Amino acid sequence: DTAVSQTPKYLVTQMGNDKSIKCEQNLGHDTMYWYKQDSKKFLKIMFSYNNKELIINETVPNRFSPKSPDKAHLNLHINSLELGDSAVYFCASSQGGGAGTEAFFGQGTRLTVV
Amino acid sequence: DAKTTQPTSMDCAEGRAANLPCNHSTISGNEYVYWYRQIHSQGPQYIIHGLKNNETNEMASLIITEDRKSSTLILPHATLRDTAVYYCIVRVASVGGADGLTFGKGTHLIIQP
């Protein structure tokens, strides 16, 4: 069983469209994250959710919105897509942030905006 | 979180031990050292973490200097599948927190056959 799964794996879309990326974890973790890896391979955290509350919101455009229907899912919605949104998006989960916490990552969703 | 410095790239022969250094001279007393790696086209993978003492698990060993200003990740018998970017991350392990990971540029480790 895949611990953290994302769908779709690849997503090609036109500028201005609205799209969603789904993420599910079967580890029973209470915290989920979204990271963005740009073309220069820098990995940056975008959001995290803990007990259905947004804990971190970095300097991410409000076109991006995480939605968590339950503890096992954290979907990423993106409105009005722009060329600069092209990147690989990774979902991750962990059990809190205490000592010994390790994050498990999904395989990534490669988003290409044309 | 404290800043880390790692070499951009390293080579290691297959079957030999790979030793990846990391400097974190501004680390504070409540910050842990974490190592993750990212194999090409995959998500990052947790390897090991430690506070003061050396640590070992099935994947690797982590050696932290006594002053905690630097550490070394050791892959004892490197294989071709260990070719990846290795990230050294220093962070506070806050109980109940969810502050995520701050990735630097990492070290691109290339295992040579």
Coordinates of N, CA, C and O in Angstrom, one line a residue, chain A residues 31 33 35 37 42-43 45 48 50 55-56 90 96-103 105-107, chain B residues 32 34 36 38 41-44 46 49 87 91 93-101 103 105:
Chain A
T31 N -1.1 15.4 10.5 CA -0.6 16.6 9.8 C -0.2 16.3 8.4 O 0.4 15.3 8.1
Y33 N 1.0 18.2 4.4 CA 1.7 19.3 3.9 C 1.6 19.3 2.4 O 1.4 18.3 1.7
Y35 N 4.2 20.8 -0.7 CA 5.5 21.5 -1.1 C 5.5 21.7 -2.6 O 4.9 21.0 -3.3
Q37 N 8.2 22.2 -5.8 CA 9.6 22.1 -6.3 C 9.7 22.7 -7.7 O 9.1 22.2 -8.6
F42 N 14.4 23.7 -6.2 CA 14.3 24.1 -4.8 C 12.9 23.6 -4.3 O 11.9 23.9 -4.9
L43 N 12.9 23.0 -3.1 CA 11.7 22.5 -2.5 C 11.3 23.5 -1.4 O 12.1 23.8 -0.5
I45 N 8.0 24.7 1.3 CA 6.7 24.3 1.8 C 5.7 25.4 1.5 O 6.0 26.6 1.5
S48 N 0.5 23.6 5.6 CA 0.4 22.4 6.4 C -1.0 22.5 7.1 O -1.5 23.6 7.4
N50 N -3.1 20.7 10.4 CA -3.1 20.0 11.6 C -4.4 20.0 12.2 O -4.9 21.1 12.6
I55 N -1.9 25.6 9.6 CA -0.8 26.0 10.5 C 0.2 27.0 9.9 O 0.6 27.9 10.5
I56 N 0.5 26.6 8.6 CA 1.5 27.5 7.9 C 0.9 27.9 6.6 O 0.3 27.1 5.9
F90 N 4.5 18.3 -4.2 CA 4.6 17.1 -3.4 C 3.7 17.3 -2.2 O 3.7 18.3 -1.5
G96 N 2.3 14.9 13.9 CA 2.7 16.0 14.7 C 4.1 16.5 14.3 O 4.6 16.3 13.2
G97 N 4.8 17.3 15.2 CA 6.1 17.8 14.9 C 7.0 17.5 16.0 O 8.1 18.2 16.1
G98 N 6.7 16.6 16.9 CA 7.6 16.3 18.0 C 8.8 15.5 17.6 O 9.1 15.2 16.4
A99 N 9.7 15.3 18.6 CA 10.9 14.6 18.3 C 10.6 13.2 17.7 O 9.7 12.5 18.1
G100 N 11.4 12.9 16.7 CA 11.2 11.6 16.0 C 10.3 11.7 14.9 O 10.0 10.7 14.2
T101 N 9.7 12.9 14.7 CA 8.8 13.0 13.5 C 9.5 12.9 12.2 O 10.5 13.6 12.0
E102 N 9.0 12.1 11.4 CA 9.5 12.0 10.0 C 8.4 12.2 9.1 O 7.2 11.8 9.4
A103 N 8.6 12.9 8.0 CA 7.6 13.2 7.0 C 7.7 12.2 5.9 O 8.8 11.8 5.5
F105 N 6.5 11.5 2.0 CA 6.2 12.2 0.8 C 5.5 11.4 -0.2 O 5.8 10.2 -0.3
G106 N 4.6 12.0 -1.0 CA 4.1 11.3 -2.1 C 5.1 11.4 -3.3 O 6.2 11.9 -3.2
Q107 N 4.7 10.9 -4.4 CA 5.5 10.8 -5.6 C 5.6 12.0 -6.4 O 6.3 12.1 -7.4
Chain B
Y32 N 17.3 19.8 16.1 CA 17.7 18.5 15.7 C 18.3 18.5 14.3 O 18.0 19.4 13.5
Y34 N 18.3 16.6 10.8 CA 17.6 15.6 10.0 C 18.3 15.4 8.6 O 18.9 16.4 8.1
Y36 N 17.3 13.9 4.8 CA 16.4 13.4 3.8 C 17.2 13.2 2.5 O 18.2 13.8 2.3
Q38 N 16.4 12.7 -2.0 CA 15.5 12.7 -3.1 C 16.1 12.0 -4.3 O 17.0 12.6 -4.9
S41 N 13.1 12.1 -9.7 CA 11.7 11.9 -10.0 C 10.9 11.2 -8.9 O 9.8 10.7 -9.2
Q42 N 11.4 11.2 -7.7 CA 10.6 10.7 -6.6 C 10.5 11.8 -5.5 O 11.1 12.8 -5.5
G43 N 9.6 11.5 -4.6 CA 9.5 12.4 -3.4 C 10.6 12.2 -2.4 O 11.3 11.2 -2.4
P44 N 10.9 13.3 -1.6 CA 11.9 13.1 -0.6 C 11.6 11.9 0.3 O 10.5 11.6 0.6
Y46 N 12.8 10.2 4.1 CA 13.5 10.4 5.4 C 14.6 9.4 5.6 O 14.4 8.2 5.2
H49 N 17.7 11.1 11.9 CA 17.8 12.3 12.6 C 18.5 12.1 13.9 O 18.5 11.0 14.5
Y87 N 19.7 15.9 1.6 CA 19.5 17.2 2.3 C 19.7 17.1 3.8 O 19.2 16.2 4.4
R91 N 16.2 21.6 12.5 CA 14.9 22.2 12.8 C 14.6 21.9 14.3 O 15.1 20.9 14.8
A93 N 12.2 20.4 16.9 CA 11.2 19.4 16.9 C 10.2 19.8 18.0 O 10.2 19.3 19.1
S94 N 9.3 20.7 17.6 CA 8.3 21.3 18.5 C 7.2 20.3 18.7 O 6.6 19.8 17.8
V95 N 6.9 20.0 20.0 CA 5.8 19.1 20.3 C 4.5 19.6 19.8 O 4.1 20.8 20.2
G96 N 3.8 18.9 19.0 CA 2.5 19.3 18.5 C 2.6 20.3 17.4 O 1.6 20.7 16.8
G97 N 3.8 20.7 17.0 CA 3.9 21.7 16.0 C 3.8 21.0 14.6 O 3.8 19.8 14.5
A98 N 3.8 21.9 13.6 CA 3.6 21.3 12.2 C 4.3 22.3 11.3 O 3.7 22.8 10.4
D99 N 5.6 22.6 11.6 CA 6.2 23.7 10.9 C 6.9 23.3 9.6 O 7.5 24.1 8.9
G100 N 6.8 22.1 9.2 CA 7.3 21.6 7.9 C 8.8 21.7 7.9 O 9.5 21.9 8.9
L101 N 9.4 21.3 6.7 CA 10.8 21.2 6.5 C 11.3 22.4 5.6 O 10.6 22.7 4.6
F103 N 14.1 23.0 3.1 CA 15.1 22.3 2.3 C 16.1 23.3 1.7 O 15.7 24.4 1.3
K105 N 19.9 23.4 -0.8 CA 20.3 22.9 -2.1 C 20.7 21.4 -2.1 O 20.7 20.7 -3.1

